[in-house]
């Protein structure tokens, strides 16, 4: 029997997953509109809790002020990298000339980035609430408490890394790590949600063990993560090309990206095949309204939207809406695959 406090945790955990996906969508909108440097400081925006709407509200020397602040923060970050033995990386940050170039104030970009940060704050609040309500399992499932607390620390680190993204003027590798940490946060939340839901249920019973399906699902997860990393690198390359062309000639951006786009495009074929195989394996083993079957169907729908948005990016000159959708649905695809893996992992330990 699920207690009221446990039901509350499950509900808050689910909301946290949804809000985290919305944060990723907001981040995608920021990237697609070029608003990443809309707020040159962090956590405030132009040293305000409510950002300005007009350049007249800013001090005359605001450009020099925020460049100096970025350089100071980056020096601390460079020393942190050196302490980890990343000397070359630290030097590359110190000598990155783009960091010294001030951003022009643009109220639309400023508020786009600010709303993205508010979404991040909302996710942080819900992650904190999952920690509070996770203590409903202090006698039955302490791992839920530990993982919820761990996730709160991860999101705190993610917030700090977000400040580094700003101070390094969207340094490519920092943006990639920022994205991967978002997947970690999602994975932990999905795990605690699934574990809490299944804790008091009788495990599903199937005819035989399906270790092969588990293994193949893990494989699809790995290639999806690789695909997300490659997609981030494509986006970073496009940013450089777009800037060099003064954000004009969108129709030739992809053609200038090079091999990383070819890898990303070709791996998409493998992603499609792998997920089609997963779907076939799932429908052979589950029927009716079984959660694995429903999840597998959602995976196919998500994959279709992901492919359509990717096609639009590659061949219809980077429409902003497609950029945001591509990021969102790549993350949603990973989330559904991981959830399916957890469902199958649980059922596969039992047999009739």
Short mmCIF file of C-alpha atoms in Angstrom, two decimals:
data_model
loop_
_atom_site.label_atom_id
_atom_site.label_comp_id
_atom_site.label_asym_id
_atom_site.label_seq_id
_atom_site.Cartn_x
_atom_site.Cartn_y
_atom_site.Cartn_z
CA UNK A 1 0.00 0.00 0.00
CA UNK A 2 1.45 3.37 -1.05
CA UNK A 3 1.20 5.95 1.72
CA UNK A 4 0.09 9.53 1.11
CA UNK A 5 3.60 10.87 1.71
CA UNK A 6 4.99 8.37 -0.81
CA UNK A 7 2.35 9.40 -3.36
CA UNK A 8 3.38 13.00 -2.80
CA UNK A 9 7.02 12.15 -3.48
CA UNK A 10 6.15 10.32 -6.70
CA UNK A 11 4.06 13.27 -7.88
CA UNK A 12 6.76 15.84 -7.05
CA UNK A 13 9.40 13.65 -8.67
CA UNK A 14 7.39 13.45 -11.89
CA UNK A 15 6.89 17.23 -11.90
CA UNK A 16 10.65 17.62 -11.41
CA UNK A 17 11.33 15.51 -14.50
CA UNK A 18 8.88 17.59 -16.56
CA UNK A 19 10.30 20.88 -15.30
CA UNK A 20 13.86 19.69 -16.04
CA UNK A 21 12.81 18.92 -19.62
CA UNK A 22 11.28 22.41 -19.85
CA UNK A 23 14.59 23.87 -18.65
CA UNK A 24 16.32 22.02 -21.48
CA UNK A 25 13.74 23.40 -23.91
CA UNK A 26 14.41 26.89 -22.56
CA UNK A 27 18.12 26.30 -23.03
CA UNK A 28 17.44 25.22 -26.60
CA UNK A 29 15.52 28.45 -27.22
CA UNK A 30 18.44 30.43 -25.78
CA UNK A 31 20.89 28.67 -28.12
CA UNK A 32 18.66 28.97 -31.19
CA UNK A 33 18.12 32.71 -30.65
CA UNK A 34 21.75 33.43 -29.78
CA UNK A 35 20.76 34.68 -26.34
CA UNK A 36 23.39 32.81 -24.34
CA UNK A 37 25.21 36.03 -23.47
CA UNK A 38 22.01 38.04 -22.97
CA UNK A 39 23.00 38.34 -19.33
CA UNK A 40 26.77 38.94 -19.06
CA UNK A 41 26.91 38.13 -15.33
CA UNK A 42 25.55 35.39 -13.06
CA UNK A 43 23.41 34.75 -11.02
CA UNK A 44 22.08 38.30 -11.46
CA UNK A 45 21.44 39.81 -14.88
CA UNK A 46 23.25 43.12 -15.40
CA UNK A 47 23.67 43.15 -11.63
CA UNK A 48 19.88 43.13 -11.19
CA UNK A 49 17.37 40.57 -9.99
CA UNK A 50 14.98 41.99 -12.58
CA UNK A 51 16.93 42.75 -15.77
CA UNK A 52 16.77 46.08 -17.60
CA UNK A 53 14.61 46.69 -20.65
CA UNK A 54 16.57 49.58 -22.13
CA UNK A 55 20.26 50.44 -22.49
CA UNK A 56 19.62 53.74 -20.70
CA UNK A 57 19.19 51.74 -17.48
CA UNK A 58 22.80 50.55 -17.68
CA UNK A 59 25.93 52.41 -16.52
CA UNK A 60 28.04 53.99 -19.27
CA UNK A 61 30.93 51.57 -18.70
CA UNK A 62 28.84 48.39 -18.48
CA UNK A 63 30.79 46.64 -21.25
CA UNK A 64 34.17 47.12 -19.58
CA UNK A 65 32.73 46.19 -16.19
CA UNK A 66 31.37 42.83 -17.26
CA UNK A 67 34.39 41.90 -19.37
CA UNK A 68 36.59 42.58 -16.34
CA UNK A 69 34.29 40.45 -14.19
CA UNK A 70 34.44 37.58 -16.68
CA UNK A 71 38.22 37.71 -16.85
CA UNK A 72 38.46 37.60 -13.05
CA UNK A 73 36.10 34.62 -12.82
CA UNK A 74 37.89 32.82 -15.63
CA UNK A 75 41.23 33.22 -13.88
CA UNK A 76 39.78 31.43 -10.85
CA UNK A 77 38.38 28.72 -13.11
CA UNK A 78 41.75 28.37 -14.88
CA UNK A 79 43.46 27.85 -11.52
CA UNK A 80 40.83 25.23 -10.67
CA UNK A 81 41.61 23.41 -13.93
CA UNK A 82 45.34 23.60 -13.22
CA UNK A 83 44.78 21.99 -9.83
CA UNK A 84 43.22 19.08 -11.73
CA UNK A 85 46.20 18.84 -14.05
CA UNK A 86 44.42 20.47 -17.01
CA UNK A 87 47.17 23.02 -17.69
CA UNK A 88 46.64 23.28 -21.46
CA UNK A 89 42.91 23.79 -20.97
CA UNK A 90 43.54 26.49 -18.38
CA UNK A 91 45.90 28.30 -20.76
CA UNK A 92 43.36 28.13 -23.58
CA UNK A 93 40.82 29.93 -21.38
CA UNK A 94 43.34 32.57 -20.33
CA UNK A 95 44.24 33.32 -23.96
CA UNK A 96 40.75 33.15 -25.47
CA UNK A 97 40.36 36.58 -27.10
CA UNK A 98 36.60 36.16 -27.58
CA UNK A 99 36.13 36.52 -23.83
CA UNK A 100 37.43 40.10 -24.00
CA UNK A 101 34.86 41.11 -26.63
CA UNK A 102 31.89 42.81 -24.92
CA UNK A 103 28.33 41.91 -25.86
CA UNK A 104 25.94 44.58 -27.04
CA UNK A 105 22.84 44.96 -24.90
CA UNK A 106 19.76 43.41 -26.51
CA UNK A 107 16.62 43.43 -24.33
CA UNK A 108 15.01 40.50 -26.16
CA UNK A 109 18.08 38.29 -25.70
CA UNK A 110 18.50 39.48 -22.12
CA UNK A 111 14.96 38.47 -21.16
CA UNK A 112 15.21 35.20 -23.08
CA UNK A 113 18.27 34.24 -21.06
CA UNK A 114 16.68 35.54 -17.85
CA UNK A 115 13.56 33.39 -18.33
CA UNK A 116 15.84 30.42 -18.93
CA UNK A 117 17.47 31.09 -15.58
CA UNK A 118 14.07 31.35 -13.88
CA UNK A 119 13.19 27.94 -15.31
CA UNK A 120 16.44 26.63 -13.82
CA UNK A 121 15.49 28.08 -10.44
CA UNK A 122 12.10 26.33 -10.65
CA UNK A 123 13.85 23.03 -11.36
CA UNK A 124 16.11 23.60 -8.37
CA UNK A 125 13.10 24.22 -6.12
CA UNK A 126 11.41 21.01 -7.21
CA UNK A 127 14.65 19.05 -6.78
CA UNK A 128 14.82 20.43 -3.23
CA UNK A 129 11.23 19.34 -2.63
CA UNK A 130 12.07 15.81 -3.83
CA UNK A 131 14.74 15.70 -1.14
CA UNK A 132 12.25 16.85 1.51
CA UNK A 133 9.59 14.32 0.49
CA UNK A 134 12.09 11.52 -0.10
CA UNK A 135 12.32 11.04 3.67
CA UNK A 136 9.01 9.20 3.39
CA UNK A 137 11.24 6.26 2.40
CA UNK A 138 13.67 6.50 5.33
CA UNK A 139 12.59 3.06 6.56
CA UNK A 140 11.93 1.31 3.25
CA UNK A 141 14.22 2.69 0.55
CA UNK A 142 17.09 4.84 1.74
CA UNK A 143 18.62 4.87 -1.73
CA UNK A 144 15.80 7.21 -2.81
CA UNK A 145 16.87 9.69 -0.13
CA UNK A 146 20.57 9.40 -1.01
CA UNK A 147 19.99 9.77 -4.74
CA UNK A 148 17.65 12.73 -4.24
CA UNK A 149 20.29 14.47 -2.13
CA UNK A 150 22.96 13.62 -4.70
CA UNK A 151 20.81 15.12 -7.44
CA UNK A 152 20.51 18.35 -5.48
CA UNK A 153 24.32 18.56 -5.33
CA UNK A 154 24.55 17.81 -9.06
CA UNK A 155 22.11 20.60 -9.90
CA UNK A 156 24.11 22.94 -7.65
CA UNK A 157 27.25 22.06 -9.60
CA UNK A 158 25.26 22.50 -12.80
CA UNK A 159 24.29 26.00 -11.68
CA UNK A 160 27.95 26.85 -11.00
CA UNK A 161 28.89 25.43 -14.40
CA UNK A 162 26.20 27.65 -15.93
CA UNK A 163 28.06 30.64 -14.53
CA UNK A 164 31.23 29.33 -16.22
CA UNK A 165 29.33 29.00 -19.51
CA UNK A 166 28.58 32.73 -19.23
CA UNK A 167 32.04 33.82 -18.06
CA UNK A 168 33.84 31.83 -20.79
CA UNK A 169 31.55 33.32 -23.45
CA UNK A 170 29.97 29.94 -24.25
CA UNK A 171 33.22 27.96 -24.45
CA UNK A 172 32.44 24.89 -26.53
CA UNK A 173 33.55 22.10 -24.21
CA UNK A 174 31.86 23.75 -21.20
CA UNK A 175 28.53 23.82 -23.08
CA UNK A 176 28.92 20.09 -23.82
CA UNK A 177 29.61 19.21 -20.18
CA UNK A 178 26.65 21.41 -19.18
CA UNK A 179 24.40 19.33 -21.46
CA UNK A 180 25.73 16.00 -20.18
CA UNK A 181 25.11 17.05 -16.58
CA UNK A 182 21.50 17.78 -17.53
CA UNK A 183 21.23 14.14 -18.64
CA UNK A 184 22.67 13.01 -15.30
CA UNK A 185 20.06 15.05 -13.42
CA UNK A 186 17.29 13.57 -15.55
CA UNK A 187 18.60 10.02 -15.17
CA UNK A 188 18.69 10.25 -11.36
CA UNK A 189 15.18 11.72 -11.24
CA UNK A 190 13.82 9.04 -13.56
CA UNK A 191 15.48 6.31 -11.52
CA UNK A 192 14.03 7.51 -8.20
CA UNK A 193 10.61 7.98 -9.81
CA UNK A 194 10.58 4.46 -11.24
CA UNK A 195 12.01 2.89 -8.08
CA UNK A 196 9.40 4.59 -5.90
CA UNK A 197 6.55 3.57 -8.22
CA UNK A 198 7.64 -0.06 -8.37
CA UNK A 199 8.54 -0.42 -4.69
CA UNK A 200 5.16 -1.68 -3.50
CA UNK A 201 4.06 -3.41 -6.70
CA UNK A 202 4.16 -7.08 -7.58
CA UNK A 203 6.85 -7.43 -10.27
CA UNK A 204 5.69 -8.15 -13.79
CA UNK A 205 5.98 -11.81 -14.73
CA UNK A 206 7.16 -12.84 -18.19
CA UNK A 207 7.85 -16.17 -19.85
CA UNK A 208 11.66 -16.05 -19.78
CA UNK A 209 14.61 -13.87 -18.98
CA UNK A 210 15.31 -11.06 -21.46
CA UNK A 211 18.94 -10.25 -20.80
CA UNK A 212 19.45 -9.71 -24.54
CA UNK A 213 16.83 -6.96 -24.54
CA UNK A 214 18.47 -5.34 -21.51
CA UNK A 215 21.83 -5.40 -23.27
CA UNK A 216 20.46 -3.96 -26.47
CA UNK A 217 18.61 -1.23 -24.58
CA UNK A 218 21.86 -0.27 -22.88
CA UNK A 219 23.48 -0.11 -26.31
CA UNK A 220 20.77 2.26 -27.59
CA UNK A 221 21.32 4.46 -24.53
CA UNK A 222 25.04 4.67 -25.23
CA UNK A 223 24.64 5.62 -28.88
CA UNK A 224 21.97 8.17 -27.96
CA UNK A 225 24.40 9.84 -25.53
CA UNK A 226 27.12 9.82 -28.20
CA UNK A 227 24.63 11.30 -30.65
CA UNK A 228 23.75 14.09 -28.19
CA UNK A 229 27.45 14.90 -27.71
CA UNK A 230 28.00 14.96 -31.48
CA UNK A 231 24.91 17.15 -31.87
CA UNK A 232 26.33 19.58 -29.31
CA UNK A 233 29.61 19.69 -31.23
CA UNK A 234 27.74 20.33 -34.48
CA UNK A 235 25.88 23.17 -32.81
CA UNK A 236 29.15 24.62 -31.48
CA UNK A 237 30.70 24.45 -34.95
CA UNK A 238 27.65 26.14 -36.44
CA UNK A 239 27.94 28.94 -33.87
CA UNK A 240 31.51 29.63 -34.98
CA UNK A 241 30.55 29.55 -38.67
CA UNK A 242 27.48 31.75 -38.13
CA UNK A 243 29.56 34.33 -36.30
CA UNK A 244 32.19 34.35 -39.05
CA UNK A 245 29.45 35.02 -41.62
CA UNK A 246 27.83 37.73 -39.47
CA UNK A 247 24.85 35.37 -39.03
CA UNK A 248 23.97 35.55 -42.71
CA UNK A 249 23.89 32.87 -45.45
CA UNK A 250 22.17 30.31 -43.21
CA UNK A 251 21.78 27.93 -46.12
CA UNK A 252 25.54 27.19 -46.20
CA UNK A 253 26.22 26.80 -42.48
CA UNK A 254 25.84 23.01 -42.44
CA UNK A 255 28.01 22.55 -45.53
CA UNK A 256 30.89 24.22 -43.69
CA UNK A 257 30.65 22.16 -40.49
CA UNK A 258 32.74 19.27 -41.78
CA UNK A 259 33.09 15.67 -40.62
CA UNK A 260 31.38 16.03 -37.25
CA UNK A 261 28.07 16.67 -39.04
CA UNK A 262 28.60 13.58 -41.21
CA UNK A 263 29.19 11.49 -38.08
CA UNK A 264 26.09 12.96 -36.45
CA UNK A 265 23.95 12.30 -39.53
CA UNK A 266 25.25 8.76 -40.06
CA UNK A 267 24.86 7.83 -36.40
CA UNK A 268 21.23 8.94 -36.64
CA UNK A 269 20.66 6.00 -38.99
CA UNK A 270 22.02 3.63 -36.36
CA UNK A 271 19.83 5.25 -33.70
CA UNK A 272 16.74 4.65 -35.86
CA UNK A 273 17.64 1.02 -36.56
CA UNK A 274 18.49 0.31 -32.91
CA UNK A 275 15.22 1.76 -31.64
CA UNK A 276 13.23 -0.10 -34.28
CA UNK A 277 14.85 -3.34 -33.10
CA UNK A 278 14.03 -2.44 -29.49
CA UNK A 279 10.40 -1.82 -30.40
CA UNK A 280 10.16 -5.17 -32.18
CA UNK A 281 11.71 -6.98 -29.19
CA UNK A 282 9.35 -5.24 -26.77
CA UNK A 283 6.15 -6.00 -28.70
CA UNK A 284 7.25 -9.65 -28.91
CA UNK A 285 7.45 -9.86 -25.12
CA UNK A 286 4.79 -7.49 -23.78
CA UNK A 287 1.16 -6.94 -24.72
CA UNK A 288 -1.85 -4.81 -23.92
CA UNK A 289 -1.08 -1.72 -21.85
CA UNK A 290 2.17 -2.94 -20.36
CA UNK A 291 4.37 0.01 -19.39
CA UNK A 292 7.38 -1.17 -21.49
CA UNK A 293 5.19 -1.41 -24.60
CA UNK A 294 3.66 2.04 -24.10
CA UNK A 295 7.09 3.52 -23.45
CA UNK A 296 8.48 1.90 -26.61
CA UNK A 297 5.66 3.49 -28.62
CA UNK A 298 6.44 6.92 -27.17
CA UNK A 299 10.07 6.35 -28.13
CA UNK A 300 9.10 5.87 -31.77
CA UNK A 301 6.96 9.03 -31.78
CA UNK A 302 9.75 11.02 -30.15
CA UNK A 303 12.29 9.64 -32.60
CA UNK A 304 10.10 10.67 -35.55
CA UNK A 305 9.82 14.26 -34.30
CA UNK A 306 13.55 14.28 -33.61
CA UNK A 307 14.30 13.18 -37.18
CA UNK A 308 11.95 15.78 -38.68
CA UNK A 309 13.50 18.60 -36.64
CA UNK A 310 16.99 17.38 -37.60
CA UNK A 311 16.01 17.37 -41.27
CA UNK A 312 14.70 20.93 -40.94
CA UNK A 313 17.98 22.03 -39.35
CA UNK A 314 20.10 20.45 -42.04
CA UNK A 315 18.10 21.40 -45.11
CA UNK A 316 15.81 24.33 -44.24
CA UNK A 317 18.40 26.85 -43.04
CA UNK A 318 18.25 26.37 -39.27
CA UNK A 319 14.74 27.53 -38.26
CA UNK A 320 14.91 28.52 -34.55
CA UNK A 321 11.87 26.40 -33.60
CA UNK A 322 13.51 23.30 -35.06
CA UNK A 323 16.68 23.96 -33.07
CA UNK A 324 14.80 24.11 -29.77
CA UNK A 325 12.71 21.02 -30.62
CA UNK A 326 15.78 19.07 -31.69
CA UNK A 327 17.46 19.63 -28.33
CA UNK A 328 14.27 18.88 -26.38
CA UNK A 329 13.38 15.67 -28.20
CA UNK A 330 16.93 14.33 -28.16
CA UNK A 331 16.80 14.64 -24.36
CA UNK A 332 13.27 13.23 -24.22
CA UNK A 333 14.41 10.27 -26.32
CA UNK A 334 17.22 9.56 -23.86
CA UNK A 335 14.78 9.88 -20.94
CA UNK A 336 12.30 7.41 -22.44
CA UNK A 337 15.05 4.96 -23.35
CA UNK A 338 16.42 5.07 -19.82
CA UNK A 339 12.94 4.61 -18.34
CA UNK A 340 12.32 1.63 -20.63
CA UNK A 341 15.65 0.17 -19.58
CA UNK A 342 14.64 0.43 -15.91
CA UNK A 343 11.27 -1.20 -16.61
CA UNK A 344 12.82 -4.10 -18.50
CA UNK A 345 15.65 -4.42 -15.98
CA UNK A 346 13.11 -4.93 -13.22
CA UNK A 347 10.87 -7.38 -15.05
CA UNK A 348 13.75 -9.38 -16.49
CA UNK A 349 14.83 -10.63 -13.05
CA UNK A 350 11.67 -12.68 -12.76
CA UNK A 351 10.31 -15.58 -14.71
CA UNK A 352 7.21 -17.72 -14.59
#
